[in-house]
Coordinates of C-alpha atoms in Angstrom, one line a residue:
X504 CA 20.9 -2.4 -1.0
X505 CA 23.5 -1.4 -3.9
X506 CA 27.0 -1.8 -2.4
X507 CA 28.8 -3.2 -5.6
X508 CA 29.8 -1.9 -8.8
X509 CA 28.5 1.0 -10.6
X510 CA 25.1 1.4 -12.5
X511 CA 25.7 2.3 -15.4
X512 CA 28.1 -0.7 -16.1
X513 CA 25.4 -3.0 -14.9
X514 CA 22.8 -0.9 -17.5
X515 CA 25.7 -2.2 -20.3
X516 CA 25.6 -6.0 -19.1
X517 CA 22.2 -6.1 -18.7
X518 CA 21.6 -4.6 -22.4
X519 CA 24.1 -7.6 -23.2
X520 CA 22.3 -10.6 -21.5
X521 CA 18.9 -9.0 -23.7
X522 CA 20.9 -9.9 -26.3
X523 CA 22.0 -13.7 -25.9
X524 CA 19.0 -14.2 -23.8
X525 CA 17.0 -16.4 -26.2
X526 CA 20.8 -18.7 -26.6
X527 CA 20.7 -18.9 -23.1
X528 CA 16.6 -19.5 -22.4
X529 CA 16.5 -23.4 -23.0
X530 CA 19.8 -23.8 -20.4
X531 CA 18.5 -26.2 -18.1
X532 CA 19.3 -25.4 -14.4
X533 CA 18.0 -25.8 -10.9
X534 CA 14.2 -25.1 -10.5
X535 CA 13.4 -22.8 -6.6
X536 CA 10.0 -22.8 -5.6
X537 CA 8.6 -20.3 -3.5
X538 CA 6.4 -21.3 0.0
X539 CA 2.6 -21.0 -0.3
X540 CA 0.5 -18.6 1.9
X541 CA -1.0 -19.7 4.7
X542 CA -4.3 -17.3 4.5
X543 CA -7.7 -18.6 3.6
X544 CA -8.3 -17.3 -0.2
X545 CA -6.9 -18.3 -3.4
X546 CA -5.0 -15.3 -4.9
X547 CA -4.9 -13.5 -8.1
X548 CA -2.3 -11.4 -9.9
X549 CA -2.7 -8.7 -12.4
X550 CA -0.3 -6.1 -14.0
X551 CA -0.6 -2.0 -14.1
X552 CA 1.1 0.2 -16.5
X553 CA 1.2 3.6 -15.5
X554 CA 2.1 6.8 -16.7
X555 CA 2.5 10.0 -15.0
X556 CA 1.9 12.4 -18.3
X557 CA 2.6 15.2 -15.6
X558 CA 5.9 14.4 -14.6
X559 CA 8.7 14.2 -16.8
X560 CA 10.8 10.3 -15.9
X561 CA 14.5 11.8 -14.5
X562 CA 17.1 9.3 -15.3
X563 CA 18.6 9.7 -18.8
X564 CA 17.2 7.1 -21.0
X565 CA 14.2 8.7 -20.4
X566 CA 15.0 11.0 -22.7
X567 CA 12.7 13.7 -20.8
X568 CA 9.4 11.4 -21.2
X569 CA 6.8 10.7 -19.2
X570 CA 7.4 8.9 -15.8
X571 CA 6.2 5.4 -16.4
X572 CA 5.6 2.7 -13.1
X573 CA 5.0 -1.1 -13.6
X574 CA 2.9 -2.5 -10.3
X575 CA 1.5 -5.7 -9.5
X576 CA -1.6 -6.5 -7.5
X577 CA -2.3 -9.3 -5.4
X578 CA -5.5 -9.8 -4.5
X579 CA -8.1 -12.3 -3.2
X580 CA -9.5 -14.3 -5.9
X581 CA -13.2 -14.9 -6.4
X582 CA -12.0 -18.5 -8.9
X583 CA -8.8 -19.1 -10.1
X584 CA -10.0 -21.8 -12.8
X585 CA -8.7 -21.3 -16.1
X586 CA -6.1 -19.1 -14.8
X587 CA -2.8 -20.2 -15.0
X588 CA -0.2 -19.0 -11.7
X589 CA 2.2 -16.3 -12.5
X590 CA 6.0 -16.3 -12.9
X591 CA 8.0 -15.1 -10.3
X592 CA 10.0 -13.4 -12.7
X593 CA 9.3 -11.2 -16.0
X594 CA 11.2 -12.9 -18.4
X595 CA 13.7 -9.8 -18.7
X596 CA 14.6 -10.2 -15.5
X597 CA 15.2 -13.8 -15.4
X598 CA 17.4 -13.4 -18.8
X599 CA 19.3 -10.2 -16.9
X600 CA 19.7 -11.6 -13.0
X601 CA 22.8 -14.5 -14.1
X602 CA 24.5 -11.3 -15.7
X603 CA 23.6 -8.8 -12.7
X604 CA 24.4 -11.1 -10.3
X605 CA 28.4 -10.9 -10.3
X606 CA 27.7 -7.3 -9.5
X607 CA 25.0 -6.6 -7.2
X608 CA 24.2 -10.0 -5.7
X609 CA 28.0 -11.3 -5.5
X610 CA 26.7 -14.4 -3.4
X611 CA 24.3 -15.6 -6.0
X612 CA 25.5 -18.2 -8.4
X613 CA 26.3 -17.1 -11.9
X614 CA 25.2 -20.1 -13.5
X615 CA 22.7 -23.8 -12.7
X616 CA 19.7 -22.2 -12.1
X617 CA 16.7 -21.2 -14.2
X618 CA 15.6 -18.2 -12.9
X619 CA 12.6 -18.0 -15.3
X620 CA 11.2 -21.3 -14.1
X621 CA 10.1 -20.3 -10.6
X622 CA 6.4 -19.9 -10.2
X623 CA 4.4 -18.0 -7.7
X624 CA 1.5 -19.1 -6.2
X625 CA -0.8 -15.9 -7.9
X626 CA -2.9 -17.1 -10.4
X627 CA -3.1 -14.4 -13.5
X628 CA -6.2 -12.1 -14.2
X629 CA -8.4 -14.3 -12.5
X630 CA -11.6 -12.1 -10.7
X631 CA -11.4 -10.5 -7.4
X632 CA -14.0 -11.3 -4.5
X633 CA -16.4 -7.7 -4.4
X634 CA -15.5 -6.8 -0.9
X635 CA -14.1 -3.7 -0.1
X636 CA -9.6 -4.9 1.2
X637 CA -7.2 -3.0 2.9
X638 CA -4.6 -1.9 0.3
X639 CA -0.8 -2.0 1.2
X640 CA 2.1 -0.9 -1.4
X641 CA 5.4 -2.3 -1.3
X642 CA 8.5 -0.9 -2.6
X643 CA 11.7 -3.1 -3.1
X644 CA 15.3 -2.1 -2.4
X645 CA 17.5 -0.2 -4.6
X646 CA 18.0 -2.3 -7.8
X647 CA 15.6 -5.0 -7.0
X648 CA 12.5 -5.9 -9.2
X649 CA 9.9 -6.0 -7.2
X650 CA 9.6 -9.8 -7.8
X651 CA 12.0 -10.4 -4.9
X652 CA 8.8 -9.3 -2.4
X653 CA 6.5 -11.6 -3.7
X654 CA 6.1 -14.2 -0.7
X655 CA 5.2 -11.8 1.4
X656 CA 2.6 -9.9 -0.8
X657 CA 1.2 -13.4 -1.1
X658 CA 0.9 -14.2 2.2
X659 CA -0.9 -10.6 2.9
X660 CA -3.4 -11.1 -0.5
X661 CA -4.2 -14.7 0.7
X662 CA -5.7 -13.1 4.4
X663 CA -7.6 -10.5 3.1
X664 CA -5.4 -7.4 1.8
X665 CA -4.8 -6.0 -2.3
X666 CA -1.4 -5.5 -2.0
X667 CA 0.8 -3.3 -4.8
X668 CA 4.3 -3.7 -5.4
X669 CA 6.0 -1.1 -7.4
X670 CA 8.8 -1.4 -9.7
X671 CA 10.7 1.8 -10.1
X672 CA 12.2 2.2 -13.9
X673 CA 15.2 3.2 -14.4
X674 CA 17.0 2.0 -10.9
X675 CA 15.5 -1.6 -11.1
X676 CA 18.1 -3.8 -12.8
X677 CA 15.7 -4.4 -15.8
X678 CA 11.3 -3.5 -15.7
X679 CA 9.8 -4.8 -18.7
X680 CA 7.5 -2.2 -19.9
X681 CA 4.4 -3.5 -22.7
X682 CA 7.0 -1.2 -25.5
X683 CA 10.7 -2.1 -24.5
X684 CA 12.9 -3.5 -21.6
X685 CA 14.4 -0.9 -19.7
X686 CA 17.4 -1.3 -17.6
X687 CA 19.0 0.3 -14.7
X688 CA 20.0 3.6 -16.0
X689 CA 20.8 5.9 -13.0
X690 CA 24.0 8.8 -13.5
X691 CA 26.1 7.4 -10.8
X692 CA 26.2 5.0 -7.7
X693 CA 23.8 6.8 -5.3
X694 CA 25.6 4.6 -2.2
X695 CA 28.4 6.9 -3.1
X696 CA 26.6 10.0 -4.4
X697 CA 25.0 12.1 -1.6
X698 CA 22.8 13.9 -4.2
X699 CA 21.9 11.1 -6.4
X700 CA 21.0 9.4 -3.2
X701 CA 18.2 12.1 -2.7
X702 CA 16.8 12.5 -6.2
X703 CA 16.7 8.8 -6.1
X704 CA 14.7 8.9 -2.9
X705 CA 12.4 12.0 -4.2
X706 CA 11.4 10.1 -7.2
X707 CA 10.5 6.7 -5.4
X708 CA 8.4 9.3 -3.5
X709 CA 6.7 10.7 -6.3
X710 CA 6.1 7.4 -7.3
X711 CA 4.2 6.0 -4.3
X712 CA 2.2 9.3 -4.1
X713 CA 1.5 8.8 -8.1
X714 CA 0.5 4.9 -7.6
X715 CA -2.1 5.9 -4.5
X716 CA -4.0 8.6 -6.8
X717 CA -4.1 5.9 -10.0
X718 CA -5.6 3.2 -7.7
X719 CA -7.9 5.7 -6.6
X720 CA -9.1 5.7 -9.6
X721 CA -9.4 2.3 -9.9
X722 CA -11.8 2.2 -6.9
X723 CA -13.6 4.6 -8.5
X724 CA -14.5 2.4 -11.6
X725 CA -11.7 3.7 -13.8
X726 CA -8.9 2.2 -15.4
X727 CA -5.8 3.6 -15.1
X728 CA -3.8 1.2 -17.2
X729 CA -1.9 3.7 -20.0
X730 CA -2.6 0.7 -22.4
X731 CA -6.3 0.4 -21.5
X732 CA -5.5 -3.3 -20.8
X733 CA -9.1 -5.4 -20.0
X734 CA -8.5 -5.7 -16.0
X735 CA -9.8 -8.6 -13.5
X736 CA -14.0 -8.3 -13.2
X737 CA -14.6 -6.8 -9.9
X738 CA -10.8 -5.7 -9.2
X739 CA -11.7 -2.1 -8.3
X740 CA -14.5 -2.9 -6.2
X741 CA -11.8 -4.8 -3.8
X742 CA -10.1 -1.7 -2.8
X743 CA -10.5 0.0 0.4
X744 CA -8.7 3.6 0.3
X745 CA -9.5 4.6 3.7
X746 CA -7.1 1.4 4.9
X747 CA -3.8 1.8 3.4
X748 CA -0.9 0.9 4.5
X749 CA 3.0 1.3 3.0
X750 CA 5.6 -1.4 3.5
X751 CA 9.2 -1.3 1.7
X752 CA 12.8 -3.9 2.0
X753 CA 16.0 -1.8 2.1
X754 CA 15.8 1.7 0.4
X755 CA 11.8 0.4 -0.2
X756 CA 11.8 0.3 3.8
X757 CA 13.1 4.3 3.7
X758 CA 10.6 4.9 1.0
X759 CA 7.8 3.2 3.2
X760 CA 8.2 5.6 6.8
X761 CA 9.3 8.5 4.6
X762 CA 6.0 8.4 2.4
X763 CA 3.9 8.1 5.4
X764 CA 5.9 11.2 7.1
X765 CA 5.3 12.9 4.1
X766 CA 1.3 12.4 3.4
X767 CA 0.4 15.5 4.6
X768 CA -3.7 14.2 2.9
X769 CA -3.5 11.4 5.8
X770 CA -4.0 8.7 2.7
X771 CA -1.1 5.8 4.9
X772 CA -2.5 4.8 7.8
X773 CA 0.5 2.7 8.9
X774 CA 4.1 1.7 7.5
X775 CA 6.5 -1.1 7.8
X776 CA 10.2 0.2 7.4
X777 CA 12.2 -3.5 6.9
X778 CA 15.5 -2.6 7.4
X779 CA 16.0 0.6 5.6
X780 CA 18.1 3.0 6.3
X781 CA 16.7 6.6 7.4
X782 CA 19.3 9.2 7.2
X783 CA 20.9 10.7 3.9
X784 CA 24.2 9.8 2.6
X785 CA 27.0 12.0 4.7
X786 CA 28.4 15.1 2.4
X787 CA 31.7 13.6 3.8
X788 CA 33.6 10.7 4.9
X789 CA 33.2 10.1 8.8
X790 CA 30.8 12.5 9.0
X791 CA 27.1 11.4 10.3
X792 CA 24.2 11.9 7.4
X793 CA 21.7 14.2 7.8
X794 CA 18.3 12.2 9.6
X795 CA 15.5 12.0 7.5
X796 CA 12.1 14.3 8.4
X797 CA 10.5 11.6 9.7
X798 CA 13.6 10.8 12.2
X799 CA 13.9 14.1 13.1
X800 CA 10.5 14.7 13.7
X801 CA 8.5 10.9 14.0
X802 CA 5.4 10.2 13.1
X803 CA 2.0 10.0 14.4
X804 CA 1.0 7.1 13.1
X805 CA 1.6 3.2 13.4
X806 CA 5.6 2.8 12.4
X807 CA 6.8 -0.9 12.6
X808 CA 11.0 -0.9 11.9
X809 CA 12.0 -4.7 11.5
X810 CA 15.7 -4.9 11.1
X811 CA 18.1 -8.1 11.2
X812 CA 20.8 -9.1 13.6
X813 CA 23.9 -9.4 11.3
X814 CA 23.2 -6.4 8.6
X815 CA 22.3 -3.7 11.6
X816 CA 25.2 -1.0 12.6
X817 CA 26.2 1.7 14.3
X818 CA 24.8 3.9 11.6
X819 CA 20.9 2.2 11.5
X820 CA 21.1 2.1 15.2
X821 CA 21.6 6.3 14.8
X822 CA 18.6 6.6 13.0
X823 CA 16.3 4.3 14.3
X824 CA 16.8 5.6 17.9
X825 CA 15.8 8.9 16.6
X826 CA 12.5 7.9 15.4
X827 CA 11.7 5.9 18.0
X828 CA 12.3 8.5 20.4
X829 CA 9.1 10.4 19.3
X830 CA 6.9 7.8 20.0
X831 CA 4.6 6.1 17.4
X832 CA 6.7 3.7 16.0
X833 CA 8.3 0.1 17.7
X834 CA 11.4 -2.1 16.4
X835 CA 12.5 -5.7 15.9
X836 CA 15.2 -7.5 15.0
X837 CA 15.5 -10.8 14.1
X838 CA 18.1 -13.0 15.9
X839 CA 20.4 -15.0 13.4
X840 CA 18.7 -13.5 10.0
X841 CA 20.7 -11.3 7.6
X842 CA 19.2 -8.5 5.2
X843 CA 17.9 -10.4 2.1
X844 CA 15.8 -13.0 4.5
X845 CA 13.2 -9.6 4.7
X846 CA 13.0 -10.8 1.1
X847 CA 12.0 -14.1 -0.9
X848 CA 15.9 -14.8 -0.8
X849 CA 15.0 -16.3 3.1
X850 CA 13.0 -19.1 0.7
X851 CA 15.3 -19.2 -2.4
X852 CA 19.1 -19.0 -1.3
X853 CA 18.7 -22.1 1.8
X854 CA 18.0 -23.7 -2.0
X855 CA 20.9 -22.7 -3.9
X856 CA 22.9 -24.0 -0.8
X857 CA 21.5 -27.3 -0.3
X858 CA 22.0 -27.8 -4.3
X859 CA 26.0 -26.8 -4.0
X860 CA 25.4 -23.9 -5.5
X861 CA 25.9 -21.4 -2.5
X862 CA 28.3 -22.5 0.4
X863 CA 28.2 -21.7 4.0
X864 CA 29.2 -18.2 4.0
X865 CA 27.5 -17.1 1.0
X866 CA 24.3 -18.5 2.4
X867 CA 25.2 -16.3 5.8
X868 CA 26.0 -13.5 3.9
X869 CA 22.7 -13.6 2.8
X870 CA 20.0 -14.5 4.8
X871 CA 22.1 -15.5 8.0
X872 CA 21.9 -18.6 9.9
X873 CA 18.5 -18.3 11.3
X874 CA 16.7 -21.7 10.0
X875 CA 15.0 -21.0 6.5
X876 CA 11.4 -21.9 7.6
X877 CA 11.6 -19.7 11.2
X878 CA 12.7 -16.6 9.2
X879 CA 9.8 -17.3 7.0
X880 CA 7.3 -17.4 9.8
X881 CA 8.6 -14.7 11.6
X882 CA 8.6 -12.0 8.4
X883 CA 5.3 -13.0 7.6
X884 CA 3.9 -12.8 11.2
X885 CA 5.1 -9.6 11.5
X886 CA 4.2 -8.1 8.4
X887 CA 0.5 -9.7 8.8
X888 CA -0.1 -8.8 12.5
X889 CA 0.8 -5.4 12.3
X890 CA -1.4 -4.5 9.6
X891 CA -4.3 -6.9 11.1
X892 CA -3.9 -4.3 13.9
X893 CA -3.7 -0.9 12.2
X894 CA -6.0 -1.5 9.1
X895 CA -8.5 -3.9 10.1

């Protein structure tokens, strides 16, 4: 969630780190490892470029193009030998995060870290098993790649799921596209800007709706990558449509119940709101946001809100009692956690600290004070159980 300074200065340091990135590459700093899944297959990792030729991209340095998406799947790998594991990382966003840190993670360290070193635990291209997997998309929060939700998508891909996450160009700090870097690029601050807010949430929207007809074609036989990139033998024959599910951290949460409110063709069979917010932006100071459709109105299907004891307020509390109240959907919140342990910050920051790179209050501020490996367990248990209920 964006609560720092505005976008369009982080667009201009973020064009400025592209351009002393290579100086700054061979900086050696601390190396974070992310925790392996726990699920009984090896995964694999491959990367979609798509392009919606039907809708033009909104944010100015579009220039009125095309919409373009960048989306990683996880899936469960038939042999990952000769396949080496993925970074966590693209390397534009590991040359951009020291810069963009100042500004939209204030409690990460500006410097001793090598943020391009980090490896996942998805091994790249390698083929999928042929059997027919649930499919869940993820959506980050507002200015996070969608990197930061990889232990999760990991953990799902490793017991049985193809799992896309979706990076949203344009609002993502930096999305490497296969023709240019492009950086967050949004007119204004949308956690200040009521109607940004909601073009910001129509086009994540769009997005989603845009990703579930391109895999479609994937299961099909097709390939949707606008490059026509080779893709992993027997990837489209590992997607099950009629299982899908939607998860999403922060405004990816609001995205997640919203898109299922929304799919009027019945395509999401069950969505995972962590900690998202889901009313609009008030027109005025002190005044209470409008409630999102699907807290007005619920849903009826499987909603699962998972929130954190130190980030929830008055205002979340608003809003989640609303859809809750129809029925449908069920909450928790995680004693001691704060909002970024819903991310792979619960497995990187309790790192930074124990380095002396974070102290006590930044680490708080962050994930909270729940023990690193408990907030782990408990995300992934969640995440994992409810759509082992609702897909399988």
């Amino acid at each position: 969630m964006f609560r720092k300074t505005s976008l369009s200065a982080i667009a201009f340091a973020v064009l400025a780190a592209s351009l002393t990135a290579t100086a700054e590459a061979a900086e050696p700093g601390l190396v974070l490892t992310l925790p392996a899944p726990t699920g009984p297959h090896r995964v694999g990792v491959t990367t979609l470029h798509l392009v919606d030729a039907d809708r033009p991209d909104p944010w100015p340095d579009a220039g009125g193009g095309p919409r373009e998406v960048m989306a990683s799947v996880h899936y469960p790998a038939l042999d990952v030998r000769g396949h080496p594991v993925a970074p966590q990382l693209t390397p534009g966003a590991a040359a951009a995060l020291p810069v963009v840190a100042p500004r939209v993670y204030p409690n990460l360290p500006p410097s001793g870290v090598d943020w391009a070193a980090t490896l996942t635990h998805s091994h790249v291209d390698a083929p999928a098993r042929p059997v027919r997997r649930p499919v869940v998309l993820y959506s980050p929060g507002l200015v996070d790649p969608r990197a930061f939700g990889t232990t999760t998508a990991e953990e799902l891909a490793s017991r049985g799921y193809v799992v896309v996450t979706i990076d949203h160009p344009g609002e993502t700090f930096t999305v490497d596209l296969p023709t240019r870097p492009r950086f967050v690029a949004l007119p204004g601050d949308p956690s200040t800007d009521p109607r940004l807010y909601r073009d910001v949430i129509a086009t994540r929207l769009a997005d989603t709706d845009f990703v579930l007809d391109q895999l479609a074609v994937l299961a099909s036989g097709g390939n949707p990558d606008a490059g026509g990139r080779a893709l992993p033998r027997h990837l489209g024959r590992a997607l099950d449509l009629d299982r899908v599910g939607v998860y999403g951290q922060g405004l990816g949460g609001t995205i997640a119940a919203e898109a299922m409110y929304e799919d009027t063709d019945r395509r999401i069979d069950a969505a995972i709101n962590l900690e998202g917010l889901l009313d609009y932006h008030p027109e005025q100071p002190g005044q209470d946001g409008e409630l999102l459709p699907v807290a007005r109105h619920g849903v009826d299907r499987p909603l699962l809100l998972v929130g954190t004891e130190r980030f929830q307020n008055d205002r979340y509390r608003r809003a989640w009692s609303a859809v809750l109240a129809h029925g449908c959907a069920r909450q928790h919140v995680i004693a001691g956690a704060n909002h970024w342990a819903l991310t792979d910050f619960a497995a990187t920051a309790p790192q930074l600290h124990a380095a002396g790179l974070m102290d006590d209050a930044e680490l708080a501020a962050m994930v909270g004070t729940l023990d690193p490996a408990t907030a782990i367990r408990t995300v992934r248990r969640h995440v994992v159980s409810f759509f082992d209920h609702h897909l399988r």
